[in-house]
Coordinates of C-alpha atoms and ligand atoms in Angstrom, one line a residue:
M25 CA 116.6 65.0 155.0
T26 CA 119.2 66.5 157.8
E27 CA 122.3 65.1 157.5
P28 CA 122.8 63.7 161.7
G29 CA 125.7 65.0 163.1
N30 CA 128.4 64.9 160.4
I31 CA 132.3 64.2 161.1
H32 CA 133.2 68.1 161.7
D33 CA 130.1 69.0 164.1
R34 CA 130.8 65.7 165.9
Q35 CA 134.7 66.1 166.6
N36 CA 133.1 69.6 167.7
L37 CA 131.3 67.8 170.4
I38 CA 133.6 65.5 171.4
Q39 CA 136.3 68.9 171.7
H40 CA 134.3 70.8 173.6
L41 CA 133.3 67.9 176.3
E42 CA 137.0 67.8 176.4
E43 CA 137.1 71.1 177.3
V44 CA 134.7 71.3 179.8
D45 CA 136.6 67.8 181.6
Q46 CA 139.6 69.5 181.8
R47 CA 138.1 72.7 183.0
F48 CA 135.9 70.3 186.1
N49 CA 138.9 68.5 186.7
Q50 CA 140.9 71.8 186.7
L51 CA 138.1 72.5 189.0
Y52 CA 137.8 70.3 191.4
Q53 CA 141.6 70.6 191.8
T54 CA 140.7 74.4 193.4
A55 CA 137.8 73.1 195.5
D56 CA 139.8 70.7 196.4
N57 CA 142.9 73.5 197.6
A58 CA 140.0 75.6 198.7
L59 CA 138.5 74.0 201.1
S60 CA 141.8 73.0 202.0
P61 CA 142.6 75.0 205.7
S62 CA 145.4 76.7 204.4
S63 CA 144.1 78.2 201.1
D64 CA 143.7 82.0 201.1
T65 CA 141.7 82.2 198.1
P66 CA 138.2 83.4 198.9
F67 CA 135.1 81.3 198.5
S68 CA 133.5 83.6 196.3
E69 CA 135.7 83.0 193.4
Y70 CA 135.2 79.0 192.7
L71 CA 131.7 80.2 192.9
S72 CA 131.9 82.2 190.0
A73 CA 134.5 79.3 188.3
L74 CA 132.0 76.7 189.3
S75 CA 129.0 78.8 187.3
I76 CA 131.2 79.5 184.5
A77 CA 131.4 75.7 183.9
L78 CA 128.0 75.3 184.6
E79 CA 127.2 77.6 181.5
E80 CA 129.2 75.4 179.7
L81 CA 128.3 72.5 180.6
K82 CA 124.5 73.8 179.7
L83 CA 125.7 74.7 176.1
I84 CA 127.1 71.5 175.5
E85 CA 124.1 69.7 177.0
E86 CA 121.3 71.8 174.0
E87 CA 124.2 70.9 171.4
V88 CA 123.8 66.9 172.1
C89 CA 120.1 68.4 172.3
Q90 CA 120.3 69.3 168.8
H91 CA 122.0 66.6 168.1
N92 CA 119.4 64.3 169.9
Q93 CA 117.0 65.6 167.8
Q94 CA 118.7 65.9 164.4
L95 CA 119.5 62.0 164.6
S96 CA 115.5 60.9 165.6
E97 CA 114.7 63.1 162.2
A98 CA 117.0 60.9 160.6
R99 CA 116.1 58.0 162.0
Q100 CA 112.3 58.9 161.2
A101 CA 113.4 60.1 157.4
L102 CA 115.2 56.4 156.9
E103 CA 111.9 54.5 158.6
T104 CA 110.1 56.5 156.0
E105 CA 112.5 55.6 152.8
R106 CA 112.4 51.9 154.5
H107 CA 108.7 51.8 154.6
R108 CA 108.5 52.9 151.4
Y109 CA 110.5 50.6 149.8
Q110 CA 108.8 47.8 151.8
E111 CA 105.3 48.6 150.3
L112 CA 107.4 49.3 146.3
F113 CA 108.1 45.5 147.5
E114 CA 105.2 44.6 148.7
F115 CA 102.7 45.4 146.4
A116 CA 104.7 45.4 143.0
P117 CA 102.9 43.8 139.7
D118 CA 105.6 41.2 139.7
G119 CA 107.5 38.9 141.8
Y120 CA 110.1 40.0 144.0
L121 CA 112.5 37.7 146.2
V122 CA 115.7 38.3 147.8
T123 CA 118.1 35.8 148.3
D124 CA 121.4 34.9 149.9
K125 CA 124.5 34.3 147.2
Y126 CA 123.2 30.1 147.5
G127 CA 119.5 31.2 146.7
K128 CA 117.7 31.1 150.5
I129 CA 114.9 33.0 150.0
Q130 CA 115.1 35.8 152.8
E131 CA 112.1 38.1 152.2
V132 CA 109.2 37.8 149.6
N133 CA 106.7 40.1 148.0
R134 CA 103.1 38.8 147.5
V135 CA 103.2 38.2 144.0
A136 CA 106.3 35.8 144.7
V137 CA 104.0 34.4 147.2
E138 CA 101.0 34.0 144.7
L139 CA 103.0 32.2 141.7
L140 CA 105.1 29.9 143.5
K141 CA 101.5 29.2 145.7
I142 CA 103.1 28.7 149.0
E143 CA 102.6 30.8 152.4
K144 CA 104.7 33.0 153.0
R145 CA 106.1 31.8 156.5
Y146 CA 107.1 28.4 154.7
L147 CA 108.4 30.0 151.8
V148 CA 111.0 31.8 153.5
G149 CA 114.0 29.6 154.9
K150 CA 113.5 27.4 151.1
V151 CA 116.1 27.4 148.5
L152 CA 114.4 29.1 144.5
P153 CA 116.0 26.2 143.1
S154 CA 113.8 23.6 144.6
F155 CA 111.2 25.1 142.6
V156 CA 112.7 25.1 139.6
A157 CA 111.4 22.4 137.5
E158 CA 113.7 19.0 138.2
E159 CA 115.3 18.9 134.7
H160 CA 116.4 22.4 134.9
R161 CA 117.8 22.6 138.2
N162 CA 121.1 21.8 137.3
V163 CA 120.9 24.8 135.1
F164 CA 119.8 27.2 137.9
R165 CA 122.6 25.8 139.6
S166 CA 125.3 26.6 137.5
L167 CA 123.8 29.9 137.4
L168 CA 124.0 30.3 141.1
L169 CA 127.6 30.3 140.4
Q170 CA 127.9 32.3 138.1
L171 CA 126.4 35.7 139.8
Q172 CA 129.7 35.1 141.7
S173 CA 131.5 36.4 138.5
I174 CA 128.5 38.1 136.4
N175 CA 127.0 41.1 138.7
Q176 CA 123.4 40.1 136.4
M177 CA 121.4 38.3 134.1
R178 CA 118.4 39.8 132.2
E179 CA 114.9 37.5 131.4
W180 CA 116.1 34.3 131.5
E181 CA 112.8 32.0 130.5
I182 CA 112.6 28.4 132.9
P183 CA 110.1 27.2 134.0
F184 CA 109.2 26.6 137.9
V185 CA 106.7 24.4 139.6
T186 CA 104.6 26.1 142.4
R187 CA 104.3 24.4 145.8
D188 CA 101.1 21.9 144.3
G189 CA 102.7 20.8 140.7
A190 CA 101.7 23.0 138.5
R191 CA 104.3 24.1 136.1
F192 CA 104.2 28.2 134.8
E193 CA 107.5 29.6 132.1
A194 CA 109.1 32.4 134.2
A195 CA 111.4 35.2 132.9
L196 CA 113.5 35.7 135.5
T197 CA 116.1 39.5 136.2
V198 CA 118.2 39.3 139.3
V199 CA 120.8 40.9 140.4
A200 CA 123.6 40.4 142.8
V201 CA 124.7 42.8 145.5
K202 CA 127.7 43.2 146.6
T203 CA 130.4 44.7 149.3
E204 CA 132.6 47.0 148.1
S205 CA 135.4 44.0 148.0
G206 CA 133.0 42.2 145.7
D207 CA 131.7 39.5 147.8
T208 CA 128.3 38.8 146.9
I209 CA 126.1 39.5 149.9
A210 CA 122.3 38.5 148.8
L211 CA 120.5 38.5 145.4
R212 CA 117.7 40.3 144.3
W213 CA 115.3 38.1 142.3
L214 CA 112.5 39.5 139.7
L215 CA 110.0 36.7 139.0
R216 CA 107.8 37.0 136.0
D217 CA 105.0 34.0 135.1
V218 CA 105.2 35.1 131.0
T219 CA 103.5 31.8 129.9
N220 CA 100.6 33.2 128.6
R221 CA 103.6 35.6 126.6
K222 CA 104.9 32.7 125.3
Q223 CA 101.5 30.5 124.3
I224 CA 100.6 34.1 122.3
E225 CA 104.2 33.7 120.6
E226 CA 104.3 30.2 119.4
K227 CA 100.2 30.6 118.4
F228 CA 102.0 33.6 116.5
R229 CA 104.5 31.6 115.2
K230 CA 102.4 28.6 114.5
I231 CA 100.4 31.3 112.2
Q232 CA 103.6 32.3 111.2
R233 CA 104.2 28.2 109.7
Q234 CA 100.6 28.4 108.6
N235 CA 100.9 31.8 106.5
L236 CA 104.2 30.1 104.7
E237 CA 102.6 27.1 104.4
L238 CA 99.9 28.8 102.6
L239 CA 101.5 30.9 100.7
E240 CA 103.3 27.8 99.4
A241 CA 100.4 26.2 98.6
D242 CA 99.1 29.3 96.9
R243 CA 102.2 29.3 94.7
L244 CA 101.9 25.6 94.1
K245 CA 97.8 26.5 92.9
E246 CA 98.9 28.9 90.6
Q247 CA 101.8 26.8 89.1
F248 CA 99.2 23.9 88.4
I249 CA 96.7 26.1 87.1
A250 CA 99.4 27.5 84.7
T251 CA 100.6 24.5 83.3
M252 CA 97.2 22.9 83.0
S253 CA 96.2 26.0 81.2
H254 CA 99.0 25.8 78.8
E255 CA 98.6 21.6 78.2
L256 CA 94.7 22.3 77.9
R257 CA 95.4 25.6 74.9
T258 CA 97.1 23.0 72.7
P259 CA 94.5 19.9 71.8
L260 CA 91.6 23.1 72.5
T261 CA 93.0 25.2 69.9
A262 CA 93.5 22.0 67.8
I263 CA 90.0 21.2 68.3
L264 CA 88.9 24.5 67.7
G265 CA 91.0 23.9 64.4
F266 CA 89.1 21.3 63.2
S267 CA 85.5 21.9 64.1
D268 CA 85.7 25.5 62.2
L269 CA 86.9 23.7 59.1
L270 CA 84.0 21.5 59.3
L271 CA 82.1 24.2 59.7
R272 CA 83.7 26.6 56.7
Q273 CA 84.9 23.6 54.6
F274 CA 82.5 20.3 55.1
H275 CA 78.8 21.9 55.9
R276 CA 77.3 20.6 53.0
Q277 CA 78.3 17.1 53.4
F278 CA 76.9 17.0 57.4
P279 CA 72.8 17.3 57.5
P280 CA 71.0 19.9 59.6
H281 CA 71.5 18.3 63.2
Q282 CA 75.0 16.9 63.6
T283 CA 76.4 20.7 61.5
R284 CA 74.6 21.7 65.1
L285 CA 76.6 19.3 67.2
I286 CA 79.9 21.1 65.2
E287 CA 78.9 24.3 65.7
R288 CA 78.4 23.7 70.0
I289 CA 81.8 22.2 69.9
F290 CA 82.8 25.3 68.3
E291 CA 81.5 27.6 70.3
N292 CA 82.3 25.9 73.7
G293 CA 85.5 25.3 72.7
R294 CA 85.4 28.9 72.4
H295 CA 84.2 30.0 75.5
L296 CA 86.9 27.4 77.3
L297 CA 89.9 28.9 74.9
S298 CA 88.9 32.2 76.6
L299 CA 88.1 31.0 79.7
I300 CA 92.1 29.5 79.8
E301 CA 93.5 32.7 78.4
D302 CA 91.8 34.6 81.3
I303 CA 93.6 32.5 83.7
L304 CA 97.0 32.8 82.0
D305 CA 96.6 36.1 81.9
F306 CA 95.7 36.3 85.1
S307 CA 98.4 34.2 86.6
D308 CA 101.3 36.6 84.5
L309 CA 99.4 39.3 85.5
R310 CA 99.8 37.8 89.7
S311 CA 103.9 37.6 88.9
K312 CA 104.6 40.4 87.2
R313 CA 105.4 38.4 84.4
I314 CA 104.0 40.7 81.1
E315 CA 105.4 43.8 79.4
F316 CA 103.3 46.9 78.3
R317 CA 103.9 48.0 74.8
L318 CA 103.3 51.7 75.4
E319 CA 101.7 53.9 72.3
V320 CA 100.6 57.1 72.7
F321 CA 96.9 57.4 71.0
D322 CA 93.5 59.2 72.3
L323 CA 91.6 57.9 74.9
N324 CA 88.2 58.7 73.8
E325 CA 88.6 57.1 70.7
L326 CA 89.4 53.9 71.7
V327 CA 86.2 54.3 73.9
A328 CA 84.6 55.0 71.0
L329 CA 85.9 52.2 68.9
T330 CA 85.4 49.9 71.8
I331 CA 81.4 50.8 72.4
E332 CA 80.8 49.9 68.8
E333 CA 82.3 46.8 68.9
M334 CA 79.6 45.9 71.9
R335 CA 77.0 47.1 70.2
S336 CA 75.3 43.9 68.7
L337 CA 75.1 42.7 72.3
S338 CA 73.7 46.1 74.3
E339 CA 71.6 46.1 71.7
Q340 CA 70.1 42.0 72.1
K341 CA 69.0 43.4 75.3
K342 CA 67.5 46.7 74.0
L343 CA 69.8 48.8 76.1
D344 CA 70.8 51.9 75.4
L345 CA 74.8 52.0 75.4
H346 CA 76.7 55.9 74.5
A347 CA 79.3 57.4 75.7
Q348 CA 80.2 60.9 77.6
F349 CA 83.6 62.7 76.3
A350 CA 84.7 65.6 78.7
T351 CA 87.4 66.8 76.2
A352 CA 87.5 66.5 72.7
N353 CA 90.6 64.4 72.6
L354 CA 92.5 62.8 75.1
V355 CA 96.2 61.5 74.4
I356 CA 97.4 59.0 76.6
I357 CA 100.6 57.0 77.0
N358 CA 99.6 53.7 77.4
D359 CA 99.3 50.0 76.0
R360 CA 96.1 50.6 74.1
A361 CA 95.5 46.5 73.9
R362 CA 95.2 46.8 78.0
V363 CA 93.2 49.6 78.6
K364 CA 90.8 48.1 75.6
Q365 CA 91.1 45.0 78.6
I366 CA 90.3 46.8 80.9
L367 CA 86.8 48.5 79.0
V368 CA 85.9 45.8 77.9
N369 CA 85.4 43.4 80.9
L370 CA 83.5 46.8 82.4
L371 CA 81.2 47.1 80.0
S372 CA 80.7 43.2 79.3
N373 CA 79.4 43.2 82.8
A374 CA 77.7 46.1 82.4
I375 CA 76.1 44.6 79.6
K376 CA 75.7 41.2 81.6
F377 CA 74.0 42.3 84.8
T378 CA 71.4 44.9 83.3
D379 CA 68.1 44.1 81.9
S380 CA 67.3 47.6 80.7
G381 CA 67.7 50.9 81.3
L382 CA 71.5 52.4 80.1
V383 CA 75.4 51.7 80.2
C384 CA 76.7 54.6 80.1
V385 CA 80.9 55.3 79.8
Q386 CA 82.0 58.4 80.4
V387 CA 86.0 59.3 80.4
S388 CA 87.4 62.7 81.7
P389 CA 90.7 63.9 82.9
G390 CA 90.2 63.4 86.3
K391 CA 92.6 64.3 88.7
P392 CA 95.8 66.5 88.0
G393 CA 98.0 64.1 85.4
K394 CA 95.3 61.3 86.0
V395 CA 92.7 60.4 83.1
A396 CA 89.5 59.0 84.4
I397 CA 86.7 56.4 82.9
V398 CA 83.8 55.3 84.7
V399 CA 81.7 52.7 83.8
Q400 CA 78.1 53.4 84.9
D401 CA 74.9 51.0 84.7
T402 CA 71.5 50.0 85.7
G403 CA 71.9 47.0 86.2
I404 CA 71.1 44.5 89.6
G405 CA 73.5 46.3 91.4
I406 CA 76.3 44.7 94.1
D407 CA 75.6 44.8 97.7
E408 CA 78.4 46.9 99.9
A409 CA 79.2 44.2 101.3
D410 CA 80.9 42.1 98.1
F411 CA 82.9 45.2 97.3
D412 CA 86.4 44.1 98.4
L413 CA 84.9 40.4 97.2
I414 CA 84.1 41.2 93.5
F415 CA 87.6 42.2 93.4
Q416 CA 88.8 38.3 94.2
E417 CA 89.7 35.7 91.6
F418 CA 86.7 33.1 91.2
R419 CA 84.1 35.4 92.7
Q420 CA 81.1 36.0 92.4
V421 CA 78.8 37.8 94.0
N422 CA 75.8 35.4 93.3
Q423 CA 76.9 32.0 91.9
T424 CA 72.5 31.7 90.6
T425 CA 72.4 34.6 88.9
T426 CA 76.2 34.4 87.8
R427 CA 75.5 31.4 86.3
Q428 CA 72.7 32.1 84.5
H429 CA 74.8 35.1 82.8
G430 CA 77.5 33.2 82.8
G431 CA 81.5 34.1 83.8
T432 CA 84.4 33.0 85.7
G433 CA 84.8 35.8 88.5
L434 CA 88.3 36.3 86.6
G435 CA 87.1 40.0 84.8
L436 CA 87.5 42.5 87.6
A437 CA 90.2 40.5 88.9
I438 CA 92.5 40.5 86.0
T439 CA 91.0 44.3 85.5
K440 CA 92.1 46.1 89.3
A441 CA 95.5 43.5 88.4
L442 CA 96.0 45.5 85.0
T443 CA 95.0 49.1 86.7
Q444 CA 97.4 48.3 89.6
L445 CA 100.3 47.7 86.9
M446 CA 99.6 50.6 85.7
G447 CA 99.9 52.9 89.0
G448 CA 96.0 53.3 88.8
E449 CA 93.3 52.8 90.5
I450 CA 89.8 51.2 90.5
S451 CA 86.9 51.8 92.9
V452 CA 82.4 50.4 92.7
Q453 CA 79.8 52.7 94.0
S454 CA 77.1 50.9 93.6
T455 CA 73.3 49.9 95.3
L456 CA 71.1 47.3 95.1
G457 CA 68.5 46.8 92.2
L458 CA 69.3 50.3 90.7
G459 CA 72.8 50.0 89.4
S460 CA 76.7 49.8 89.7
T461 CA 79.5 52.9 89.1
F462 CA 82.5 51.4 87.9
T463 CA 85.7 54.1 88.2
V464 CA 89.4 53.4 86.6
E465 CA 91.3 55.9 87.2
L466 CA 94.9 56.0 85.0
P467 CA 97.5 57.9 85.0
M468 CA 98.2 59.9 81.7
H469 CA 102.1 58.9 81.3
I470 CA 102.4 55.2 82.2
A471 CA 105.9 53.8 83.1
P472 CA 107.1 51.1 80.9
L473 CA 107.0 47.8 83.2
Ligands
LIG528 P1 82.6 37.6 86.1 O1 82.1 38.2 85.6 O2 83.4 36.7 85.1 O3 81.5 36.9 87.0 P2 83.9 39.4 87.3 O4 85.2 39.3 88.1 O5 84.0 40.5 86.2 O6 83.5 37.9 86.7 O7 82.5 39.6 88.4 C1 82.8 39.7 90.0 C2 81.5 39.6 90.3 O8 80.8 40.7 90.1 C3 80.0 39.3 88.9 O9 79.8 37.7 89.4 C4 79.2 39.6 89.2 O10 78.4 39.2 90.4 C5 79.8 41.5 90.6 N1 79.8 42.2 89.0 C6 80.6 42.5 88.2 N2 80.2 44.2 87.7 C7 78.8 43.9 87.6 C8 78.0 44.4 87.1 N3 78.4 45.7 86.9 N4 76.6 45.5 87.7 C9 76.7 43.9 88.9 N5 77.0 42.7 89.9 C10 78.2 43.2 88.9

């Protein structure tokens, strides 16, 4: 934008005008003399002086024109600026208001009109506090007073009430416009409806509260299950002990049907005890209350041994159970009993959920620094949608089939928790009706817990 007649230009112009004025005075004086009968100066000299004066006047006229031109350009630029500001103000996505220092509205934009639900012509002249919820008006007025000393306030949340009585949560940002001497001449307000945001925040807080409650409930449930299991274990061990004693030492004294009853007591007791032990184990694993007893051993040997221990189960179902080893021996450092527990869980599932075909364990070094144990079967398979679910505690894919197969739904949860504590991973691949493959990857050397 051209600077309209700066001070220097203006002073020059004034000086020029003064010079011309002087010259005209002189000219007028000389003309007066020339017209007097006693004058002896030739008339032509006056004429030439006059023409010089006219020339200068012309120059000045040009200068004035130039100044006028600059002024009008500057005015136009100012007008464009003002228009742009007005557009920004008018079409801003938030409500904007300008008030005097008492909160009397002088200007409002479109969004502010929509928010306060009152026509612009009625809004101008009203005081902003009248739109603040009644119980907050005093606080609002004290803010107005404070704005005399502080210059701005950001994102102040206060309830507003529209002309038709609807309430909304407003966030206000206000800036005081001050004179050089520090007097407030206007206040510029930014008004936003944050009702939705506040509702979302409230929902979020509620969800967080519920989450904490759930976590607490989960902790209590765990505690209850652990205490209950401990309480049950003692009498159950006694029942098992006594029924075992009866079977071994006094079985001749009972008729066969009573012996069968005692056998059932013993079997059911054993089943219950293993369930309780699983529950306690899982609860210890979850709260990391376990310790690994690390030792150096050959994984191949452990797999072969476990397979032999389970062979009677697979034979009952006429399944082909075998192992494949990628290397001659695979020495690792881990808790032998816990690795065996993983193997037993996976193998017993594979045998349980396979009616014909084979169950195979492959052992290989896997990725660098790892070993992989793959347990594959040709059983009923698992739907992909259930891949995550099966690793959750007490979750069984199909209650009817699993009821028929037995189980508690804790085996895979324990296996996963153990694998993760060892710094490994477990994954599953399966096709319904064709079989499943569980892969456990463990570090060669695990860190002690
Ligand atoms: P449980 O075997 O005691 O029911 P798990 O946690 O070991 O509990 O297994 C959870 C569920 O995952 C099983 O009930 C079964 O539905 C499914 N599942 C596990 N292993 C297999 C498998 N090899 N083939 C088919 N389904 C399986």
